[in-house]
PDB file of C-alpha atoms in Angstrom:
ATOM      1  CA  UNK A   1      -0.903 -11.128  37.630  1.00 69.00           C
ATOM      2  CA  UNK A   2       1.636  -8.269  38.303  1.00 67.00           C
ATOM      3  CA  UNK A   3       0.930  -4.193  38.445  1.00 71.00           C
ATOM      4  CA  UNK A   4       3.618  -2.449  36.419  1.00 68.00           C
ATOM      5  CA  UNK A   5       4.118   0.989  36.425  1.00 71.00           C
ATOM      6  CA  UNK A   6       2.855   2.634  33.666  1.00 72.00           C
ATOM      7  CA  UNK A   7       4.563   6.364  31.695  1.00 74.00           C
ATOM      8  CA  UNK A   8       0.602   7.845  30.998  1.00 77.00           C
ATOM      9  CA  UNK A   9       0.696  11.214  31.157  1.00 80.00           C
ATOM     10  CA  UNK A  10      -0.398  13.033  34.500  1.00 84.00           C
ATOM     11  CA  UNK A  11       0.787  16.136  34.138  1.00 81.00           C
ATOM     12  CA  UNK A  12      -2.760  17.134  34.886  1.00 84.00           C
ATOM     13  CA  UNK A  13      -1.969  16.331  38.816  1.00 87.00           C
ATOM     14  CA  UNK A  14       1.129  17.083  38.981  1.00 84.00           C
ATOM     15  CA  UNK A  15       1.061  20.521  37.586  1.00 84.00           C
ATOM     16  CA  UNK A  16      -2.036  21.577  40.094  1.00 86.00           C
ATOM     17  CA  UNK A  17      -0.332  19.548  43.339  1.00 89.00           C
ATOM     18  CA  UNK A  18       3.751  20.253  42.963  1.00 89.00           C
ATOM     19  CA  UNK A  19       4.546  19.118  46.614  1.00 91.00           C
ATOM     20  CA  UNK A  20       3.026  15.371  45.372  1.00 94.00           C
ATOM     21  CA  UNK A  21       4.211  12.648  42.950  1.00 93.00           C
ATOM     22  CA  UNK A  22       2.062  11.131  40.961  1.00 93.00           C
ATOM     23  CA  UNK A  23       2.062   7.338  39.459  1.00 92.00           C
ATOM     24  CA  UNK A  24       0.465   4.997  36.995  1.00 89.00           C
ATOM     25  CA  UNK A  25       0.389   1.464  37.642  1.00 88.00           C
ATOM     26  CA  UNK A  26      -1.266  -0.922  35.681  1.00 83.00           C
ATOM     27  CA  UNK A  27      -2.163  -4.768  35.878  1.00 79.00           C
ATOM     28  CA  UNK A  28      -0.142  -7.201  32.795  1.00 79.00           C
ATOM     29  CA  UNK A  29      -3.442  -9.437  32.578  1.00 72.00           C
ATOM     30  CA  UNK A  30      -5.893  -7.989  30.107  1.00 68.00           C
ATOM     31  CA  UNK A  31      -8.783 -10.241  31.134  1.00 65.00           C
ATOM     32  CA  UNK A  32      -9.171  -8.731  35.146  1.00 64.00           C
ATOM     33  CA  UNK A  33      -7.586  -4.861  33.910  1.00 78.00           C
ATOM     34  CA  UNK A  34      -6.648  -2.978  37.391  1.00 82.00           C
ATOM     35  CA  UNK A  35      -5.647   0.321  37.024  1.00 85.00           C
ATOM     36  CA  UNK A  36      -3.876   2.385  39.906  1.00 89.00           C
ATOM     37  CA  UNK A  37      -2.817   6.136  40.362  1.00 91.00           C
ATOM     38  CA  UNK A  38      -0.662   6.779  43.365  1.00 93.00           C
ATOM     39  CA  UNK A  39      -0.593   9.736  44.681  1.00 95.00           C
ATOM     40  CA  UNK A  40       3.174  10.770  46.775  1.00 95.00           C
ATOM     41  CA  UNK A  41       3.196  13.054  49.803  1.00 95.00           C
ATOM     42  CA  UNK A  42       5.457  13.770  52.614  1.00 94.00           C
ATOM     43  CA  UNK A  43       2.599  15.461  54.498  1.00 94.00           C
ATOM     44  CA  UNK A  44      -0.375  14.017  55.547  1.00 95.00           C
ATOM     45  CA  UNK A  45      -2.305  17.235  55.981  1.00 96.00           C
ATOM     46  CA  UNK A  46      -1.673  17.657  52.018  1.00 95.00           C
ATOM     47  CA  UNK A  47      -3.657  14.376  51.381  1.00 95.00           C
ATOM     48  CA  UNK A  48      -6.587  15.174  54.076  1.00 96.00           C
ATOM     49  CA  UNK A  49      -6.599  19.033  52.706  1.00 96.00           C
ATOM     50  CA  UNK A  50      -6.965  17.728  48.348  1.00 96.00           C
ATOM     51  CA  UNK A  51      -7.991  14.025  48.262  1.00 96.00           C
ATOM     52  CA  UNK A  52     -11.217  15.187  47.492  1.00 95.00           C
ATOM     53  CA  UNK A  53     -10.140  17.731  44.791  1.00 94.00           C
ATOM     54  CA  UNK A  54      -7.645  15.393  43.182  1.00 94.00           C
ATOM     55  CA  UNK A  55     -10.367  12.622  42.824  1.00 93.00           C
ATOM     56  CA  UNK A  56     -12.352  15.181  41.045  1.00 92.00           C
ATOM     57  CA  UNK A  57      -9.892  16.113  38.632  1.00 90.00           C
ATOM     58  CA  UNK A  58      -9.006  12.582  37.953  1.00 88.00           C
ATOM     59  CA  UNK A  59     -12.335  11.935  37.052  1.00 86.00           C
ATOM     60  CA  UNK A  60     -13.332  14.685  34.654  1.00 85.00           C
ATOM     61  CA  UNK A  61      -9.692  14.387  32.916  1.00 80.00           C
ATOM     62  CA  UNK A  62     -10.455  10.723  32.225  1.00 70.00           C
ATOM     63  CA  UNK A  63     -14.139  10.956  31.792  1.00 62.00           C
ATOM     64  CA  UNK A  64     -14.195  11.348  28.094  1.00 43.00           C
ATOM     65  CA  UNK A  65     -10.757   9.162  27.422  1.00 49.00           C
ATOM     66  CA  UNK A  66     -10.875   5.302  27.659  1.00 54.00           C
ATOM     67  CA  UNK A  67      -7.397   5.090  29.230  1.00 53.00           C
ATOM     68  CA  UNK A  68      -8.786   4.207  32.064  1.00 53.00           C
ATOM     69  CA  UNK A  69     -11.701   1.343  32.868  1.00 53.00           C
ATOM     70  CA  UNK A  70     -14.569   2.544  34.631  1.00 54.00           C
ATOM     71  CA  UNK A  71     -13.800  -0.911  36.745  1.00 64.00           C
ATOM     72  CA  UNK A  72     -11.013  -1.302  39.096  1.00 80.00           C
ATOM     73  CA  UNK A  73     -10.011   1.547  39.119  1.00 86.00           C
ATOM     74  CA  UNK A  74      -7.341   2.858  42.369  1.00 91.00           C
ATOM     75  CA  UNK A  75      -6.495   5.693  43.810  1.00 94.00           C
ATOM     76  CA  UNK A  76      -3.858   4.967  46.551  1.00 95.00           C
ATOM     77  CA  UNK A  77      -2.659   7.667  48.881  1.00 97.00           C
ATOM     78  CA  UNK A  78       1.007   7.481  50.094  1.00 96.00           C
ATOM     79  CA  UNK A  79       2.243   9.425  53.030  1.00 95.00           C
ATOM     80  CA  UNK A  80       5.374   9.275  55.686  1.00 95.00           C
ATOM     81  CA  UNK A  81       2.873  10.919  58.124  1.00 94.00           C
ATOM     82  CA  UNK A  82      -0.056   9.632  59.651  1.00 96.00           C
ATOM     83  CA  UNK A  83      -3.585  10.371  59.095  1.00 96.00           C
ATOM     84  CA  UNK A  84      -6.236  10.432  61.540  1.00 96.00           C
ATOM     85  CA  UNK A  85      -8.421   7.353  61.457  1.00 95.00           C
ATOM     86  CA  UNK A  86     -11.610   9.309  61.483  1.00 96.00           C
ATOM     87  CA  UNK A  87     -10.039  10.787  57.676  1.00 96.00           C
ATOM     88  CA  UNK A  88      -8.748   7.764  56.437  1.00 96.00           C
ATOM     89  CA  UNK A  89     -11.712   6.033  57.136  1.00 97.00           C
ATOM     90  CA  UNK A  90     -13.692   8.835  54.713  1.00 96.00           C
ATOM     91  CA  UNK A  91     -11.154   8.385  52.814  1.00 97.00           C
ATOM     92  CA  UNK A  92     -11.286   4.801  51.851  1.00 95.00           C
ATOM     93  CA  UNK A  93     -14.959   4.617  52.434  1.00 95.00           C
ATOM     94  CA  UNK A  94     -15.583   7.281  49.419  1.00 92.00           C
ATOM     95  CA  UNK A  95     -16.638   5.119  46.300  1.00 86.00           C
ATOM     96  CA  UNK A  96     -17.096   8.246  43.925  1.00 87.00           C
ATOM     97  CA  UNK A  97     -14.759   7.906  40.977  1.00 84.00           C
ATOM     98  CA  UNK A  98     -12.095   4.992  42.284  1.00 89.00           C
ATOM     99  CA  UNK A  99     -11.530   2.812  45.387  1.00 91.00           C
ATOM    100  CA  UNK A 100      -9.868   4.493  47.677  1.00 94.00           C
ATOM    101  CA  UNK A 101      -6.413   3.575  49.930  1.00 94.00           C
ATOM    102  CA  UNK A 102      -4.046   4.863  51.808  1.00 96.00           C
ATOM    103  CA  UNK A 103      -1.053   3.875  53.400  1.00 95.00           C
ATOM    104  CA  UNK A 104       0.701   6.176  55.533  1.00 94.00           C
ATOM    105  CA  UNK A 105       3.354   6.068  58.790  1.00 90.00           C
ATOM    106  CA  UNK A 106       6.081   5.164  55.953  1.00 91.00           C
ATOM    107  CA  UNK A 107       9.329   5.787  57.288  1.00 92.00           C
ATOM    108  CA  UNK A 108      10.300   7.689  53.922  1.00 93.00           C
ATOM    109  CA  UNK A 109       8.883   7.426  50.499  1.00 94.00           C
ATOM    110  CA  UNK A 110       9.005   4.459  48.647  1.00 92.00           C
ATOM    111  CA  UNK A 111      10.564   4.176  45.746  1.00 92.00           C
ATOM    112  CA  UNK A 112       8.611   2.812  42.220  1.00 88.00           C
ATOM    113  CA  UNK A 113       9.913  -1.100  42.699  1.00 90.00           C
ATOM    114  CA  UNK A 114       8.631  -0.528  46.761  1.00 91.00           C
ATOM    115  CA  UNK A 115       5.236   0.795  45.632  1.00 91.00           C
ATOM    116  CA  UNK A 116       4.849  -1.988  43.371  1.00 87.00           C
ATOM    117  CA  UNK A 117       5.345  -4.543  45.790  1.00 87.00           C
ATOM    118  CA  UNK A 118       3.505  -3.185  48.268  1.00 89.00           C
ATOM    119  CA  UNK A 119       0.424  -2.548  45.504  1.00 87.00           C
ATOM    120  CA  UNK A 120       0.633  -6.198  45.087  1.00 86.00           C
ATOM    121  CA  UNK A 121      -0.120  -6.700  48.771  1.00 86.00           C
ATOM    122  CA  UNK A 122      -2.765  -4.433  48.971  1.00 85.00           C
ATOM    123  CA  UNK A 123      -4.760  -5.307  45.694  1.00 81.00           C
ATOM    124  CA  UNK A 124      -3.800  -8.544  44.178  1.00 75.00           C
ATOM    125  CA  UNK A 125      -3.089 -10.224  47.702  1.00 74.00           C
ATOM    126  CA  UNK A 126       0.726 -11.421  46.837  1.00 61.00           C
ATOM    127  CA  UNK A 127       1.627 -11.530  50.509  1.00 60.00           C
ATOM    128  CA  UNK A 128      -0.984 -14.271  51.141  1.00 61.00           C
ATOM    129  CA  UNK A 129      -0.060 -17.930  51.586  1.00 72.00           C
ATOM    130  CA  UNK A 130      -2.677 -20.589  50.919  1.00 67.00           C
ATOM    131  CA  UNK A 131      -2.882 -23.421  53.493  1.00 70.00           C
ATOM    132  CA  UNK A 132      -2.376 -27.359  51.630  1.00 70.00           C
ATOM    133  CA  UNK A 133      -5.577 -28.920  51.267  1.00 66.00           C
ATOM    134  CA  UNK A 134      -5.720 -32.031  53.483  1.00 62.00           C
ATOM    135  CA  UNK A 135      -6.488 -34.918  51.394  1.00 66.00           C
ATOM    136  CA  UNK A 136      -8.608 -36.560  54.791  1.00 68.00           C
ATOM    137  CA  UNK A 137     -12.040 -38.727  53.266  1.00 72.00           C
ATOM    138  CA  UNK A 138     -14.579 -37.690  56.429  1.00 69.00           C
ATOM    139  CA  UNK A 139     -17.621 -40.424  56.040  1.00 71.00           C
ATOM    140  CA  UNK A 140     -20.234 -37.838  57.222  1.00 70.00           C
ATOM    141  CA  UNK A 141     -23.645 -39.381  58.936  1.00 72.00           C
ATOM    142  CA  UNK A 142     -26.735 -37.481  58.440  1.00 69.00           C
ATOM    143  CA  UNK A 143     -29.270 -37.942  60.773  1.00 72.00           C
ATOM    144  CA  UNK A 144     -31.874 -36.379  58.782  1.00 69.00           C
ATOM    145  CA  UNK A 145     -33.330 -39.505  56.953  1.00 67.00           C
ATOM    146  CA  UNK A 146     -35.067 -39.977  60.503  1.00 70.00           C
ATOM    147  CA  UNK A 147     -37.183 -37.247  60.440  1.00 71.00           C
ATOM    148  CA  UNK A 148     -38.322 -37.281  57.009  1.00 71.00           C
ATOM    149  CA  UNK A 149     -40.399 -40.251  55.339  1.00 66.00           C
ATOM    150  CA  UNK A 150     -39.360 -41.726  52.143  1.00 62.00           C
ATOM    151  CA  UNK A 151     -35.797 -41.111  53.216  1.00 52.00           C
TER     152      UNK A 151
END
């Protein structure tokens, strides 16, 4: 599974919040749908200031439309400064309308192919690497049959 980025309209954000991007990214597998809308800002104190607010307005602009699914659904805040742990921890911990992330202490911006790799990380795991499975036969000895009867 891969997240492309997605042209849906979100003029809705971007009119109200001109000193922040705004992108769609979307997941190619139709049977586990993600959606993601990434929020762009050079200055942290923008995202502590209107997270709240922009979550809002996400929600009652796609409340009646079926764009989105109600299920995994993102919201992913991007930032070249850093935010205070104590607000990206209420952040990220704030359920109401999407998931919540952020990633911020980016040197500059990323651009769309950055984001999407770096989505992958976060949500689909793509960094991971899976250990071989050892094909060892242990003979395992339960002691157990001594302490029941019948056994």
């Amino acid at each position: 599974m891969k997240l492309l980025s997605d042209d849906i309209d979100l003029n809705f954000l971007c009119s109200q919040y001109q000193q922040m991007q705004f992108h769609m990214f979307r997941s190619d597998d139709h049977l586990s749908f993600i959606s993601c809308i990434v929020c762009l800002c050079d200055k942290s104190e923008d995202i502590v200031e209107h997270w709240q607010t922009i979550q809002n307005i996400v929600y009652v602009h796609n409340q009646p439309s079926k764009e989105l699914v109600a299920w995994n659904v993102y919201l992913v805040f991007v930032t070249t400064g850093r935010i205070p742990t104590w607000q990206k921890y209420e952040i990220e911990n704030n359920k109401f309308v999407a998931r919540k992330i952020v990633l911020d202490s980016f040197l500059e911006l990323p651009s769309i192919e950055q984001l999407g790799i770096e989505l992958e990380k976060q949500l689909l795991g793509s960094d991971l690497k899976l250990n071989e499975l050892v094909n060892e036969i242990v003979d395992l000895e339960l002691p157990l049959k001594e302490y029941f009867r019948g056994a």
